[in-house]
Short mmCIF file of C-alpha atoms in Angstrom, two decimals:
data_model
loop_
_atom_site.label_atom_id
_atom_site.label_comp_id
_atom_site.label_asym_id
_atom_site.label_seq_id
_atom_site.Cartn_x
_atom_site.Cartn_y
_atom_site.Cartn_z
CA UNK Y 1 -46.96 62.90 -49.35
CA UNK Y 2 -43.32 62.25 -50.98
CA UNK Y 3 -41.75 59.12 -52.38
CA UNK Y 4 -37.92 58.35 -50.72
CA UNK Y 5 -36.20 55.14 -50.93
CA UNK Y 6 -39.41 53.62 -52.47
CA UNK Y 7 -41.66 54.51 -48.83
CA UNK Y 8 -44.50 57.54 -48.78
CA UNK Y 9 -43.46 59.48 -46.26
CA UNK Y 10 -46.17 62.01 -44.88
CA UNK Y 11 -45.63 65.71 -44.10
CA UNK Y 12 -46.79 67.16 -40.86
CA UNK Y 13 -46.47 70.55 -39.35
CA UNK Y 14 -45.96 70.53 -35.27
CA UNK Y 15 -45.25 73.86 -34.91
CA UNK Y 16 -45.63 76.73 -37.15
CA UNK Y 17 -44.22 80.39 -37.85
CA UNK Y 18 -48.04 81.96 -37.01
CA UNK Y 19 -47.41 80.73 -33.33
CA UNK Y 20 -44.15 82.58 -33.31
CA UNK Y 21 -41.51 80.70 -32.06
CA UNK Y 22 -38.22 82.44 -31.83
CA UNK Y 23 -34.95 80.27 -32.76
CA UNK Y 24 -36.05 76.68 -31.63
CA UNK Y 25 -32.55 75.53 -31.11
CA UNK Y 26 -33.47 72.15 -29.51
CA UNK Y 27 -34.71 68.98 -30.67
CA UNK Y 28 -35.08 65.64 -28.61
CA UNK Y 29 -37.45 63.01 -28.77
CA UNK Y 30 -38.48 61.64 -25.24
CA UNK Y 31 -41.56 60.43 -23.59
CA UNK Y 32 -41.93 62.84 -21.24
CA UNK Y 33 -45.75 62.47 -20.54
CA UNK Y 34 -44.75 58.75 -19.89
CA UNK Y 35 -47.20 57.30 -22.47
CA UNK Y 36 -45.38 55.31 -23.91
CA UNK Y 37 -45.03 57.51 -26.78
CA UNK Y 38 -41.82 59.81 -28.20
CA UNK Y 39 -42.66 63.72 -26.87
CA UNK Y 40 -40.54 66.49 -28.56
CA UNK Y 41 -38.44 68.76 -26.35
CA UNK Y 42 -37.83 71.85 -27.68
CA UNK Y 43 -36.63 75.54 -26.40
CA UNK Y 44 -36.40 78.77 -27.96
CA UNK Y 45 -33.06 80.31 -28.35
CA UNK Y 46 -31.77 83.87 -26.74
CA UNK Y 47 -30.62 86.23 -29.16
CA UNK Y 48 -31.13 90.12 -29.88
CA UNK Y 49 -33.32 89.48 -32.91
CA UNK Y 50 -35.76 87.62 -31.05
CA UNK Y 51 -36.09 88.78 -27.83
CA UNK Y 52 -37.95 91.96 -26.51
CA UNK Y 53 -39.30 92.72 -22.95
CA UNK Y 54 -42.76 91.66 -24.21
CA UNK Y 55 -41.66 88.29 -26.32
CA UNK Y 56 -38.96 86.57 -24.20
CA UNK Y 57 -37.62 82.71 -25.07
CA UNK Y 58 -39.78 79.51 -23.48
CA UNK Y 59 -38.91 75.78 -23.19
CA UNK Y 60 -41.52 73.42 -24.58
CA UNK Y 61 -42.48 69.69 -24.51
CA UNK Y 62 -45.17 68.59 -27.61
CA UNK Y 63 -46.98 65.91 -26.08
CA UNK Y 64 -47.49 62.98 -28.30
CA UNK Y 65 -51.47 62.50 -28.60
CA UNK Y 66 -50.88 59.43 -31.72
CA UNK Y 67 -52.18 60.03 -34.90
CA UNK Y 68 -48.89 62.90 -35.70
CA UNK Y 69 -51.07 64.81 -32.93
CA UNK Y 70 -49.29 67.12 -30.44
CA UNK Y 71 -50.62 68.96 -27.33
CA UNK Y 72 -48.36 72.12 -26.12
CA UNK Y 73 -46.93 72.03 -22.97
CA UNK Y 74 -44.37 75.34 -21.46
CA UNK Y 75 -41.73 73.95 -19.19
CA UNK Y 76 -40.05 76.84 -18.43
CA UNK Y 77 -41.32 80.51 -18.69
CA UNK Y 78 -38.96 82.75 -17.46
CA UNK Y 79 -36.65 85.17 -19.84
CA UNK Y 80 -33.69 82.00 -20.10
CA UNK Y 81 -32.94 81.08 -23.66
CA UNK Y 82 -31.68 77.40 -24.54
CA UNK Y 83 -29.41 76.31 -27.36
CA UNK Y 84 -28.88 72.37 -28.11
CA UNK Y 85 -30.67 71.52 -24.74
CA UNK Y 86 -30.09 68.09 -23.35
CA UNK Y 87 -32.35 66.16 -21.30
CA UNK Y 88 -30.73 62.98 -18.74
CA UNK Y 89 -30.64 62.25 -15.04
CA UNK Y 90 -27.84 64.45 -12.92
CA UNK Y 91 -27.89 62.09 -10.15
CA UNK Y 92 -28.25 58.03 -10.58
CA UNK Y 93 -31.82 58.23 -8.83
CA UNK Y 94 -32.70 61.27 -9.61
CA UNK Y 95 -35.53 63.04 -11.37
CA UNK Y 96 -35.55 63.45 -15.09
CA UNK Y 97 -34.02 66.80 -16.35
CA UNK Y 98 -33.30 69.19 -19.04
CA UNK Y 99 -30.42 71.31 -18.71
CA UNK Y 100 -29.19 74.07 -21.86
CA UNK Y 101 -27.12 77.24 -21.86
CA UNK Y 102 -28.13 80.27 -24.05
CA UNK Y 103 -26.17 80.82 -27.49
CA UNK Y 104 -25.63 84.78 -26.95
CA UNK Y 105 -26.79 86.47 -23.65
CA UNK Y 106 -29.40 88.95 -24.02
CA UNK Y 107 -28.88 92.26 -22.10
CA UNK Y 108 -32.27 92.16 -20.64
CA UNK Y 109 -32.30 88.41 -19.86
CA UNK Y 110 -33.48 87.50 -16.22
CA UNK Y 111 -29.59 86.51 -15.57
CA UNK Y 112 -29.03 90.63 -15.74
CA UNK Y 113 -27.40 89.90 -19.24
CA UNK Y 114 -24.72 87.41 -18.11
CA UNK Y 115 -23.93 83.68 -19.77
CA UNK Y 116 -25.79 80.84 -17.74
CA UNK Y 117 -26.71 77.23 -17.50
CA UNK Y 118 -30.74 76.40 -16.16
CA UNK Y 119 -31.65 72.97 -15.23
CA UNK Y 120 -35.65 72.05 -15.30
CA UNK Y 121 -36.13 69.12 -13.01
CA UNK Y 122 -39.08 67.09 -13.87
CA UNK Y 123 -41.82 66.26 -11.26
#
């Protein structure tokens, strides 16, 4: 615990290095699960350093279980990197989605190296 602007504030690791996330360049709070409680969004970034043909970049959503408790869900699996992802509605009644573009295209991304944009359309 830590003292800041005379409140205790309590420390808790959601994700860690040992699970070995590669450049989580996202961060928003929404309630995905539909709860009632704030969910973290978060993808992994595309970039040389951290992407291999075994090890390739994942979007995420930490499920908000109460108690600082988070259950891992993948939203997307499938060799797309995301930097500063956004999540909104493209179309006034439309489903909820996530949209991001990658920072630096890999060569052996599943866009055959180029720049792109993926959209994840909640169900």
């Amino acid at each position: 615990m830590s003292m800041a602007n005379g409140k205790t504030w309590t420390r808790k690791e959601v994700v860690s290095n040992e699970e070995n996330y590669r450049g989580l360049h996202t961060l928003r709070l929404y309630d995905l699960s539909g709860n009632g409680k704030p969910d973290i969004f978060t993808a992994e970034m595309e970039h040389m350093d951290s992407y291999t043909s075994e090890r390739r970049p994942r979007w995420y959503y930490l499920e908000n279980m109460g108690g600082l408790e988070f259950k891992k869900h993948v939203i997307l699996d499938a060799g797309l990197g995301a930097h500063h992802a956004r999540l909104g509605h493209l179309t006034p009644d439309g489903p909820l989605s996530m949209i991001g573009n990658n920072w630096k295209a890999n060569p052996i991304n599943n866009c055959g190296g180029r720049n792109h944009i993926t959209v994840v359309a909640m169900r």
